[in-house]
mmCIF file of C-alpha atoms in Angstrom:
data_model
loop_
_atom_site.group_PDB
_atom_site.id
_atom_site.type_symbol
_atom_site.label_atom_id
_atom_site.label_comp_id
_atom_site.label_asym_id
_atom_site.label_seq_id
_atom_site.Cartn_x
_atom_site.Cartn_y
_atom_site.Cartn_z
ATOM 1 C CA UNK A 157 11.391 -62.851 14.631
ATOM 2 C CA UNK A 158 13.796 -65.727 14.035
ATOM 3 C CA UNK A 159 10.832 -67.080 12.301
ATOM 4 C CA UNK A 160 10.666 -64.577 9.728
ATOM 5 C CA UNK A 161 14.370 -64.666 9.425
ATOM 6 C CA UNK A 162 14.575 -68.263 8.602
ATOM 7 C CA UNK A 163 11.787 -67.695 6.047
ATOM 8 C CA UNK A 164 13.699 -65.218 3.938
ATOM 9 C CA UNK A 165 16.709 -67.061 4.531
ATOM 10 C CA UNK A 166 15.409 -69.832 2.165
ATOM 11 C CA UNK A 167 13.720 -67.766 -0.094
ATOM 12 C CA UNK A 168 16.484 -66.211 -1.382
ATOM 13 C CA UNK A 169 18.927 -68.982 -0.936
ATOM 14 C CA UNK A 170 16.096 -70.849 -3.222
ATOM 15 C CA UNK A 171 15.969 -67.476 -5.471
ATOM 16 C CA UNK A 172 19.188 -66.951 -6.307
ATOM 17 C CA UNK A 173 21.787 -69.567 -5.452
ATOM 18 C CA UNK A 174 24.931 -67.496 -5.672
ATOM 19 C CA UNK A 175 24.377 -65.061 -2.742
ATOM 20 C CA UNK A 176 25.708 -65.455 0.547
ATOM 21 C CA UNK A 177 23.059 -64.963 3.245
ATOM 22 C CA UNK A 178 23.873 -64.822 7.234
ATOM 23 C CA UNK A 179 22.665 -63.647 10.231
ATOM 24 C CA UNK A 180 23.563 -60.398 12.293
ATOM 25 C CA UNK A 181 24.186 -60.153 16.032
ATOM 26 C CA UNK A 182 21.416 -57.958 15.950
ATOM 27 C CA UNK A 183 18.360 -59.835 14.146
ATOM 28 C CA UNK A 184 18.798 -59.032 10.998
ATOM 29 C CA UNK A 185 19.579 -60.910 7.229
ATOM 30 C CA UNK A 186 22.701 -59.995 5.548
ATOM 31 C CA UNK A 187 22.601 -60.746 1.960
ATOM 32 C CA UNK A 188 26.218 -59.982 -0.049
ATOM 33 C CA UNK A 189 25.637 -60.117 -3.650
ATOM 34 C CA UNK A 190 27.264 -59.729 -7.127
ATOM 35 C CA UNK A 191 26.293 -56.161 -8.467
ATOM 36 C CA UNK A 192 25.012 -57.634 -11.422
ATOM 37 C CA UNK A 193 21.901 -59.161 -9.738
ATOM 38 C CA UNK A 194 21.052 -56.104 -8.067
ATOM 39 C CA UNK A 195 17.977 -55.607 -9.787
ATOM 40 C CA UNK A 196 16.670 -58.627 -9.295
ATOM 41 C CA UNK A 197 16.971 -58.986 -5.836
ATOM 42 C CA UNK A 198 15.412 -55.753 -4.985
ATOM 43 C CA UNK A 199 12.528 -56.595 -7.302
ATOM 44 C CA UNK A 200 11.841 -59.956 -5.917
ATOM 45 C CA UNK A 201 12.447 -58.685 -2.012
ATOM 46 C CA UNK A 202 10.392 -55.991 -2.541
ATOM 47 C CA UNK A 203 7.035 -57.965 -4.445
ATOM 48 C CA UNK A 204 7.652 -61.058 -2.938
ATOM 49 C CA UNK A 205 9.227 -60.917 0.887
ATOM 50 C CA UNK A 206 7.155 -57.706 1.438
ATOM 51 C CA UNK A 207 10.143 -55.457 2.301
ATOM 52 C CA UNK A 208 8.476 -52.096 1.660
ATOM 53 C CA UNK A 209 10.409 -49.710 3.240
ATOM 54 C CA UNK A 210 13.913 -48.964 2.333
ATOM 55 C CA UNK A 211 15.642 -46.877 5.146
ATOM 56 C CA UNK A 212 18.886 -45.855 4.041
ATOM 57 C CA UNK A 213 21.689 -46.482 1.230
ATOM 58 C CA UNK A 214 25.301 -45.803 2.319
ATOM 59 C CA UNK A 215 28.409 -45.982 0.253
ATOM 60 C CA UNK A 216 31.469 -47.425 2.205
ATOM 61 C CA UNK A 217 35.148 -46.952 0.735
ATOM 62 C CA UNK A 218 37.254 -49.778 1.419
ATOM 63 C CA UNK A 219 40.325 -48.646 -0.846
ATOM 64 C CA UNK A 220 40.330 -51.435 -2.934
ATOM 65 C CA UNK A 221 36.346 -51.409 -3.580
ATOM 66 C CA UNK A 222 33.691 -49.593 -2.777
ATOM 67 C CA UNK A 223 30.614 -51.155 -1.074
ATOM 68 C CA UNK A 224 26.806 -50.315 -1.599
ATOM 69 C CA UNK A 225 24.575 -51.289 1.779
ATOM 70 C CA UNK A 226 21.224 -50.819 1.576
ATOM 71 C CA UNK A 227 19.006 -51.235 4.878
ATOM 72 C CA UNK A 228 15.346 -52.561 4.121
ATOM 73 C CA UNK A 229 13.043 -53.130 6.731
ATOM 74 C CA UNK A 230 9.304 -55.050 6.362
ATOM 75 C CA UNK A 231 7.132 -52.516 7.872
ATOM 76 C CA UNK A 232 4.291 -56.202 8.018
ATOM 77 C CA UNK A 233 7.010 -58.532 9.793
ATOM 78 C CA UNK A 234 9.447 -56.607 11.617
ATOM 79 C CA UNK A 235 11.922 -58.441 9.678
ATOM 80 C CA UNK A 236 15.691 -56.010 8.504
ATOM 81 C CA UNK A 237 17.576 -56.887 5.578
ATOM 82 C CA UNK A 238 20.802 -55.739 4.796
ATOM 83 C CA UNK A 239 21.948 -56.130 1.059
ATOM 84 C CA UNK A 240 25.743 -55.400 0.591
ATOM 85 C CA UNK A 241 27.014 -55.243 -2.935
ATOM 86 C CA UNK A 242 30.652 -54.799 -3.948
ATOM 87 C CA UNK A 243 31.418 -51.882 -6.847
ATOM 88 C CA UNK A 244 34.391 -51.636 -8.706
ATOM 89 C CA UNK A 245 36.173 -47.898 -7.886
ATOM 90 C CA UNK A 246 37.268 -47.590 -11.256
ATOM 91 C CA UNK A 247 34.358 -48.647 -13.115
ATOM 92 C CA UNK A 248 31.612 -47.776 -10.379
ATOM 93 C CA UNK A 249 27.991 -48.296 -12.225
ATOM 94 C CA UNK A 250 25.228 -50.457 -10.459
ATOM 95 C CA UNK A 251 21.627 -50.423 -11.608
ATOM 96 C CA UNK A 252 19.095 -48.049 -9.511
ATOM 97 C CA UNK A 253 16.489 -49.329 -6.936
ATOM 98 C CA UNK A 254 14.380 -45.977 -7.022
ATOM 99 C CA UNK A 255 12.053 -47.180 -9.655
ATOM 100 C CA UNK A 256 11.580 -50.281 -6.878
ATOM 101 C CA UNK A 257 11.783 -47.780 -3.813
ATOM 102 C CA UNK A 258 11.221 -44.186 -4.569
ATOM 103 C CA UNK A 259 12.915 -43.241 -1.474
ATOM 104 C CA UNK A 260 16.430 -44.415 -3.005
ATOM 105 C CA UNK A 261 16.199 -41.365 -5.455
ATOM 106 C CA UNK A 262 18.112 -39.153 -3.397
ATOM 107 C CA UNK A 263 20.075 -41.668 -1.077
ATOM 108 C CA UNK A 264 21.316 -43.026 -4.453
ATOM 109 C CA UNK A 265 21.899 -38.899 -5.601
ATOM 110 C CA UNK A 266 23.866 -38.654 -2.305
ATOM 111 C CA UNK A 267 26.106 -41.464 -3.170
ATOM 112 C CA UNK A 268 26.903 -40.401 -6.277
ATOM 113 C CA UNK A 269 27.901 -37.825 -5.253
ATOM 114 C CA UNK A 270 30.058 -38.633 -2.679
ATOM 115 C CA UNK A 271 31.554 -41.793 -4.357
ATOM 116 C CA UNK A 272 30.690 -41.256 -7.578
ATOM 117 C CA UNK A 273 29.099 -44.388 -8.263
ATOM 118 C CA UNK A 274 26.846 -44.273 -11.250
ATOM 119 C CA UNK A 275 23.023 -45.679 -10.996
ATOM 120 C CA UNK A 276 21.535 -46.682 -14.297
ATOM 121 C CA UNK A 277 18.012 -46.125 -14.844
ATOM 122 C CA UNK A 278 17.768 -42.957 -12.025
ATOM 123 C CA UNK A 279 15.419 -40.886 -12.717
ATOM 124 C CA UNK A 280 17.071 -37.633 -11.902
ATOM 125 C CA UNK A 281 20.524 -37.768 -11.827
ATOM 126 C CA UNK A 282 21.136 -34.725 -10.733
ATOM 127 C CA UNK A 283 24.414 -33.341 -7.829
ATOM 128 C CA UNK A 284 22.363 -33.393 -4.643
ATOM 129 C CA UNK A 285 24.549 -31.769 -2.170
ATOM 130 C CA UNK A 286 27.676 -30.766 -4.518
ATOM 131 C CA UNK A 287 26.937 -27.374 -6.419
ATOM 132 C CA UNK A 288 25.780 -28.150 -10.087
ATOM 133 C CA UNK A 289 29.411 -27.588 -11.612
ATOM 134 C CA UNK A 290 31.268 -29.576 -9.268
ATOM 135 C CA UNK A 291 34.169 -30.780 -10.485
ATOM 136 C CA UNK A 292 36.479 -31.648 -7.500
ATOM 137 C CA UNK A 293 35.739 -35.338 -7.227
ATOM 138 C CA UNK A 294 33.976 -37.007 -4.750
ATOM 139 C CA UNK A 295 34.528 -35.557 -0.799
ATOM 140 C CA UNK A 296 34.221 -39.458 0.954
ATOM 141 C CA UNK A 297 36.772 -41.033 -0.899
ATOM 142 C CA UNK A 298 39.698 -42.051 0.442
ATOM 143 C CA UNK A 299 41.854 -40.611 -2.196
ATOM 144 C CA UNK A 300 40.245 -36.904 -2.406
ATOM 145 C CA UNK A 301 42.208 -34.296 -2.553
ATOM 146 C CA UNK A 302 40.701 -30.721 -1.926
ATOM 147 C CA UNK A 303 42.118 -28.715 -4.534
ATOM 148 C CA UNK A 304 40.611 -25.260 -3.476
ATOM 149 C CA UNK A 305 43.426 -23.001 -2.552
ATOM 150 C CA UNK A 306 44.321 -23.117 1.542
ATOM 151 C CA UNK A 307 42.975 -20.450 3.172
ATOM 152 C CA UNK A 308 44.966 -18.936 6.362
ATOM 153 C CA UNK A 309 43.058 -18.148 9.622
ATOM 154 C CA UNK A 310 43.005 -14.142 9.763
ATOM 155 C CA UNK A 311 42.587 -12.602 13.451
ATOM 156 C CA UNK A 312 42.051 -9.073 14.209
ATOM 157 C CA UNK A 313 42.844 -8.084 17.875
ATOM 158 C CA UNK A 314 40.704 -5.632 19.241
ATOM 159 C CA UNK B 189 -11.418 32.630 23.469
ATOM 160 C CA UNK B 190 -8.491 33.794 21.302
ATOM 161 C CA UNK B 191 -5.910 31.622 22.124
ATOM 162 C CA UNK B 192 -3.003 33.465 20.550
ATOM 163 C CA UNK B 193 -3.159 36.070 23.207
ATOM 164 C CA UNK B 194 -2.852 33.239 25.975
ATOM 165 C CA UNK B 195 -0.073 32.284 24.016
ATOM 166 C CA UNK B 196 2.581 35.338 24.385
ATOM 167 C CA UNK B 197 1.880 35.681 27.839
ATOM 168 C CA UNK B 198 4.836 33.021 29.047
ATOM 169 C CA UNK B 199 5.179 34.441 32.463
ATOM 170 C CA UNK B 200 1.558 34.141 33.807
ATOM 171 C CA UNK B 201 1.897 30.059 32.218
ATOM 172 C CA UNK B 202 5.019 29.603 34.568
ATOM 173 C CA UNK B 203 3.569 30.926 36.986
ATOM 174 C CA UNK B 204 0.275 28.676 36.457
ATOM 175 C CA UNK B 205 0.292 25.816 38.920
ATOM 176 C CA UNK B 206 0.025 21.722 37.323
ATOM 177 C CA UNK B 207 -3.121 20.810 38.663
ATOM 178 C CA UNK B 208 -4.900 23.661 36.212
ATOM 179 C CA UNK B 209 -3.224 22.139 33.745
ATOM 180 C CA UNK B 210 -6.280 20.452 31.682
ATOM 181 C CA UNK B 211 -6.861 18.415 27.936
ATOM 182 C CA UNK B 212 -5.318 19.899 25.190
ATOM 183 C CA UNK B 213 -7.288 21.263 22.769
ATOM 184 C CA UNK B 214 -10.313 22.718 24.716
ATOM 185 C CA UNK B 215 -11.947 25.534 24.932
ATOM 186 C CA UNK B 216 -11.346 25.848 28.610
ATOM 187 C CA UNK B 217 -8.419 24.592 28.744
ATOM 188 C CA UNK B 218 -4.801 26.443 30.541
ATOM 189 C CA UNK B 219 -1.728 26.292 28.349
ATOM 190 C CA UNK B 220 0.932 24.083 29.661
ATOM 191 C CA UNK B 221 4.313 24.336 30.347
ATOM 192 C CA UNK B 222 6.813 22.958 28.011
ATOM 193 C CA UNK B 223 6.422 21.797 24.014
ATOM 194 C CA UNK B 224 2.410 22.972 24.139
ATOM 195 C CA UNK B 225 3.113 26.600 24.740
ATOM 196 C CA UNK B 226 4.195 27.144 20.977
ATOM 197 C CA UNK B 227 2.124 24.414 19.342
ATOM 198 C CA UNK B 228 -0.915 23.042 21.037
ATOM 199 C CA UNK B 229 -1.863 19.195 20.252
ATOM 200 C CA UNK B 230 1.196 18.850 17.975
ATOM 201 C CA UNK B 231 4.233 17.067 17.676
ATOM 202 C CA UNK B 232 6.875 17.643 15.271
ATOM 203 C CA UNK B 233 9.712 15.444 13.666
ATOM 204 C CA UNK B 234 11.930 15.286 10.705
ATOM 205 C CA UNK B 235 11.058 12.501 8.047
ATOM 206 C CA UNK B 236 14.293 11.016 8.544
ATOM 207 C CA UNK B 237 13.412 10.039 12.684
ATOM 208 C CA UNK B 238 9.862 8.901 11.959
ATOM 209 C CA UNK B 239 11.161 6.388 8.948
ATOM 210 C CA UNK B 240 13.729 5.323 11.077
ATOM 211 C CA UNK B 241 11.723 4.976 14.029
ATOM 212 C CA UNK B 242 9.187 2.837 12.053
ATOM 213 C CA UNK B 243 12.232 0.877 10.389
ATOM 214 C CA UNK B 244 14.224 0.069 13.699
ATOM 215 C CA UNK B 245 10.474 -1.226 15.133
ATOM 216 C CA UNK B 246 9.136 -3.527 13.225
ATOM 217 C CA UNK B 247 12.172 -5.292 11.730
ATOM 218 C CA UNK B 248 10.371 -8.576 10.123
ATOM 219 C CA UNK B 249 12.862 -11.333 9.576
ATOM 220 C CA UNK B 250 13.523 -14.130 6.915
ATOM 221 C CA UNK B 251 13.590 -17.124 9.058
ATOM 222 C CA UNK B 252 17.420 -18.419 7.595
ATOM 223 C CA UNK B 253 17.961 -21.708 9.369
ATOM 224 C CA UNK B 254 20.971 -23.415 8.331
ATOM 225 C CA UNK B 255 22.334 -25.143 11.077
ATOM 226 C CA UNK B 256 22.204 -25.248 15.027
ATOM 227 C CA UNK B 257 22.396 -21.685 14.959
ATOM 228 C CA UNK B 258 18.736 -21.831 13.769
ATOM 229 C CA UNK B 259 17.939 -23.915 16.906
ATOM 230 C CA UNK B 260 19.093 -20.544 18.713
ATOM 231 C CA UNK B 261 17.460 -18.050 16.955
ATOM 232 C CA UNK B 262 14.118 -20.071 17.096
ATOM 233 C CA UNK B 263 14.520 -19.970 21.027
ATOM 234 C CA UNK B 264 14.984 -15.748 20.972
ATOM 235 C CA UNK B 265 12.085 -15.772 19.242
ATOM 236 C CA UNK B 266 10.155 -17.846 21.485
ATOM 237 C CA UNK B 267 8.655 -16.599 24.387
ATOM 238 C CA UNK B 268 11.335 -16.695 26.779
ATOM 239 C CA UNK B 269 13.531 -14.274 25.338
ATOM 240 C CA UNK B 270 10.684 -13.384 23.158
ATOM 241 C CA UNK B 271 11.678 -10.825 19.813
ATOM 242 C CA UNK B 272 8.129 -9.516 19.289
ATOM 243 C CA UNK B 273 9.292 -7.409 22.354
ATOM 244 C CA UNK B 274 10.926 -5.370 19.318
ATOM 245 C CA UNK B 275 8.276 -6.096 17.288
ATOM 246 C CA UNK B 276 9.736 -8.572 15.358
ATOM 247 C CA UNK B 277 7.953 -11.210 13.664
ATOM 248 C CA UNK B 278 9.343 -14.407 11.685
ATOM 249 C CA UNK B 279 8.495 -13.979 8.168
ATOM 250 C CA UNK B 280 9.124 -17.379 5.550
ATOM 251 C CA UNK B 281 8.643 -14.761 2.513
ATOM 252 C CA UNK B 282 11.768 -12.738 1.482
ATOM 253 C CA UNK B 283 9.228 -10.127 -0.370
ATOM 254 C CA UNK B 284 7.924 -8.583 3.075
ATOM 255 C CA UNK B 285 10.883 -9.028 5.066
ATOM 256 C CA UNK B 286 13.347 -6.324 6.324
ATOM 257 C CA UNK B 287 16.261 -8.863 8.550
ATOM 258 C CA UNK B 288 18.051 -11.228 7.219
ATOM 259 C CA UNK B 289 19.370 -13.729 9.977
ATOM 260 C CA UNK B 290 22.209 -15.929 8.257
ATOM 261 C CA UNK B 291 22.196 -18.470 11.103
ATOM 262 C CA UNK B 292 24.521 -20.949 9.964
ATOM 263 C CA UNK B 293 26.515 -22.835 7.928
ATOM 264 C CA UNK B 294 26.846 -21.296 4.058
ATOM 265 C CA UNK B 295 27.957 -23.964 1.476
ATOM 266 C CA UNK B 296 28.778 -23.168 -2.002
ATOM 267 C CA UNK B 297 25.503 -25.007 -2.890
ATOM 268 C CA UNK B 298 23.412 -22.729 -0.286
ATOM 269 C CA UNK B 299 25.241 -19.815 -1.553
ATOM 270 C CA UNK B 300 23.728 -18.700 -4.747
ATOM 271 C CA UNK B 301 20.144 -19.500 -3.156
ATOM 272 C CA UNK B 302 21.513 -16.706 -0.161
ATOM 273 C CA UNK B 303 22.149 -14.203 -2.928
ATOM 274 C CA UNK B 304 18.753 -14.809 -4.584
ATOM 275 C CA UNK B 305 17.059 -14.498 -1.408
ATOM 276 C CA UNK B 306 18.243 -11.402 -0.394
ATOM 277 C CA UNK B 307 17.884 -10.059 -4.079
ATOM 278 C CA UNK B 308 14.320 -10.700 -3.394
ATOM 279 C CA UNK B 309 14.202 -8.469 -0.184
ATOM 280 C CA UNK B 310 13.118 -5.160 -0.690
ATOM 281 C CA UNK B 311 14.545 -2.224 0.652
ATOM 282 C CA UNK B 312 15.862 -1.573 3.006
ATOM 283 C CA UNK B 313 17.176 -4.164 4.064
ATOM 284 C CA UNK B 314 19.568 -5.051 6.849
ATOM 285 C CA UNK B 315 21.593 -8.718 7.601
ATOM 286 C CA UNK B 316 22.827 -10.317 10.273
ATOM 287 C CA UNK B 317 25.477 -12.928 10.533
ATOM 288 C CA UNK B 318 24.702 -14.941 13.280
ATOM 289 C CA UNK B 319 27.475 -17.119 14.785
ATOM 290 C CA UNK B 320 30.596 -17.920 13.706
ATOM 291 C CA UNK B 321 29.676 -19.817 10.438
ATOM 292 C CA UNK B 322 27.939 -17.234 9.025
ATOM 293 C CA UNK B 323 30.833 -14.927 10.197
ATOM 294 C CA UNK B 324 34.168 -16.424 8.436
ATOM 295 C CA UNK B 325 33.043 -20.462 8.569
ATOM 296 C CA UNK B 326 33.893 -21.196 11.843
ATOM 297 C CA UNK B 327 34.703 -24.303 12.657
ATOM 298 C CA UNK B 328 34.694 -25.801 9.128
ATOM 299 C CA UNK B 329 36.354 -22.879 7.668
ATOM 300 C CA UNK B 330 38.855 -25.249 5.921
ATOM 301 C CA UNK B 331 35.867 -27.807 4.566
ATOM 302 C CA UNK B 332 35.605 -28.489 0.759
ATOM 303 C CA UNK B 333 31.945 -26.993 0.050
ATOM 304 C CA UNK B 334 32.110 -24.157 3.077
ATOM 305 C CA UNK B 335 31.682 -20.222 2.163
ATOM 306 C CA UNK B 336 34.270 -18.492 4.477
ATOM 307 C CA UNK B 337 31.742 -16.042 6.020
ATOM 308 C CA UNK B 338 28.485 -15.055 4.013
ATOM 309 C CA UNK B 339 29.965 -11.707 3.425
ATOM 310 C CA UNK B 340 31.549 -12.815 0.463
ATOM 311 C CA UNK B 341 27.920 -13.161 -1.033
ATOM 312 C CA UNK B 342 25.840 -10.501 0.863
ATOM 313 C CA UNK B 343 26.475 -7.191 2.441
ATOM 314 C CA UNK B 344 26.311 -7.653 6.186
ATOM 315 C CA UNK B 345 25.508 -5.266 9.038
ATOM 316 C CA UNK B 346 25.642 -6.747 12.318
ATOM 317 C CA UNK B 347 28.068 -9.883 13.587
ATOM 318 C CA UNK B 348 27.162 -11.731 16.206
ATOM 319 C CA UNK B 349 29.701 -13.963 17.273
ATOM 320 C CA UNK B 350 29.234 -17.128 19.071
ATOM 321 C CA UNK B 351 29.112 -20.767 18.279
ATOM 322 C CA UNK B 352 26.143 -20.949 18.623
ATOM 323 C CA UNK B 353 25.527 -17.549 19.900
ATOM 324 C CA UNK B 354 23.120 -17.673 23.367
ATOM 325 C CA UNK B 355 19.762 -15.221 22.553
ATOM 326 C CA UNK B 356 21.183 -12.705 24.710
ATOM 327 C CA UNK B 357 23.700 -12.026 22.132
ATOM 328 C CA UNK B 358 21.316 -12.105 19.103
ATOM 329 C CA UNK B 359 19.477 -9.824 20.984
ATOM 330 C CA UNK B 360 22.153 -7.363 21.673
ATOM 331 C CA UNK B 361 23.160 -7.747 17.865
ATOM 332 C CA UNK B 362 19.497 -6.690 16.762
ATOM 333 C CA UNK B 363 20.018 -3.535 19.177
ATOM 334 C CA UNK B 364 23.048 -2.807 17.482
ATOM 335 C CA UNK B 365 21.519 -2.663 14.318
ATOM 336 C CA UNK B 366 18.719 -0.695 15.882
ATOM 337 C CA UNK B 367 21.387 1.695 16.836
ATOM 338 C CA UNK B 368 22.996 1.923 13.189
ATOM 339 C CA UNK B 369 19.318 2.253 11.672
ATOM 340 C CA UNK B 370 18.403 5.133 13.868
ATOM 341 C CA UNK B 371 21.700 7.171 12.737
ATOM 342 C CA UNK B 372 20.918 6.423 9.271
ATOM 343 C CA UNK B 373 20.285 9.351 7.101
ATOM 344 C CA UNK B 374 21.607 12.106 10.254
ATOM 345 C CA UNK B 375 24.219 14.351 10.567
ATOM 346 C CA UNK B 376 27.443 12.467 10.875
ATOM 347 C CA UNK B 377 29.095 12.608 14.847
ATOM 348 C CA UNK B 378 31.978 15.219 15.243
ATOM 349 C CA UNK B 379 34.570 12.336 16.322
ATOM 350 C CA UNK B 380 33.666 10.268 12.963
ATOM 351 C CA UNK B 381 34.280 13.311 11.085
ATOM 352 C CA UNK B 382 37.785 14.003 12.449
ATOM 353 C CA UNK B 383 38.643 9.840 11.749
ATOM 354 C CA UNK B 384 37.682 10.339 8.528
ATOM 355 C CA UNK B 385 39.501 13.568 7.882
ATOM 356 C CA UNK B 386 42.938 12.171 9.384
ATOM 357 C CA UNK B 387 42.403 8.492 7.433
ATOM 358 C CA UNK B 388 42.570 10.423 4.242
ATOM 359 C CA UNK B 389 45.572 12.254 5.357
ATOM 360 C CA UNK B 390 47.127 9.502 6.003
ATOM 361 C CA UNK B 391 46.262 8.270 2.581
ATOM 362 C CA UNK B 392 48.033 11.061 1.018
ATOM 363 C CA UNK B 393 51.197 10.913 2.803
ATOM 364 C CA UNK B 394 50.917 7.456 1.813
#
């Protein structure tokens, strides 16, 4: 296991020299890295580390960012990555992995539309949970406001 | 034999005792007591009663799951509590179904797919709002995406409330509507009558 980890450890240390790479209480690689690169990374994790298999992507809002984390596991080494990437909240627009992983189609539909972070290059950007004329902003960040009228309990006694 | 003659003669039949009492319809046979005595071998019914007997029987409904309520109605129709009892088979086609069981959360994304469902259903056709979702949203009655109760999409005829509801309770729920099916189309109860006779006074005074 450890192995492994120190393996992709230098790989992408050697790959992209900007990243900051540790190691989880748990066994598995944390990568942070720029947005910009995001691409990149994926592509070269995915042909050339073997991670095949991306489980999840989350949004997180942290008020004065929002954070991407996307949880890839190698389904040949047992290895987990975790890839965190920092988006602007004003100016949210990272490039897709779902031409890399086809499963991030509708993790990456869910985000957007809970966050409203913006994927370039998705192949169907479509509301995924939201009804198709949404237009109440995004539910999971901090700053939403539901702006449907309040509705008051109404009891009936019998 | 000419049977019509063994017909009028009602005394000698009550006085006939059961065990001569043979299978209807032949030649030998000694007209019974009861029903038979005016019409041998047949039974007769209104229209209304057989459709509604045949309606309130086999009930065949959409399988709805939306949320833990599902988890529920897939256990009454197990076969521990065990719906075909009524004879009432899940059906994933809204064409040939009759029930509707709305088990669940409604979102305002699920909602216009309800609607088209049941548009698909032909008639007659009954719903049932199972749990307290379905009824007026329930716990998450003040969420963002939440219907308040599928009734402001579909017509519904039977709540069930309950969160989730145990099978008993769907079960007594599909009675209920058994009940409401088999007054459909009758002669409307004396005591209904009078309500409805004073409400409208009342509306006029009003």
């Amino acid at each position: 296991m450890s192995e492994i980890n120190e393996k992709v450890k230098g790989r992408l240390i050697e790959q992209f020299p900007g990243v900051e790479v540790s190691e989880t209480e748990f066994g598995q690689v944390e990568v942070k890295a720029p947005k910009e690169i995001i691409a990149d990374l994926a592509r070269f994790v995915r042909e050339e580390l073997d991670f095949d298999y991306l489980t999840m992507v989350a949004g997180v809002d942290y008020i004065e960012y929002l954070q991407l984390v996307y949880h890839i596991r190698s389904l040949k080494d047992y290895a987990e990555l975790i890839i965190k990437v920092d988006v602007d909240s004003e100016n949210a627009v990272v490039a897709s992995v779902a031409p890399i992983w086809t499963g991030a189609n509708w993790h990456e539909r869910e985000a957007m539309d809970m966050f409203g972070i913006q994927f370039e290059g998705h192949p169907d950007p479509r509301p995924i949970l939201l009804p198709e004329d949404w237009q109440g902003g995004h539910p999971l960040r901090k700053d939403f406001i539901d702006k449907r009228p309040k509705r008051e309990r109404q009891f009936r006694t019998r | 034999m000419d049977v019509s003659k063994k017909l009028r003669g009602t005394v000698r039949i009550q006085e006939a005792p059961m065990t001569d009492v043979k299978v209807m319809g032949s030649q030998e046979s000694e007209i019974a007591p009861g029903v038979w005595q005016h019409a041998p071998g047949v039974v007769t019914t209104s229209l209304q009663t057989a459709l509604n007997w045949g309606r309130q029987n086999s009930m065949w409904y959409l399988t709805f799951g939306l949320a833990c309520c599902a988890i529920e109605m897939m256990a009454t129709g197990g076969s521990r509590y065990d719906f075909d009892r009524f004879g009432m088979v899940p059906w994933p086609s809204p064409r040939q179904a009759d029930l509707m069981i709305v088990s669940g959360t409604v979102t305002e994304k699920m909602a216009p797919r309800v609607r088209t469902l049941w548009e698909q259903m032909a008639e007659p056709r009954y719903v049932i709002a199972m749990g307290a979702c379905a009824t007026n949203g329930g716990p998450y009655h003040q969420g963002y995406n939440v219907v308040d109760g599928v009734d402001k999409v579909i017509p519904v005829d039977v709540y069930v409330p309950g969160c989730p509801p145990r099978p008993e309770a769907l079960l007594y729920g599909v009675v209920q509507l058994q009940r409401k099916i088999n007054v459909a189309g009758k002669q409307e109860p004396e005591k209904q009558k009078q309500e409805k006779v004073e409400s409208e006074a009342v509306k006029e005074d009003v």
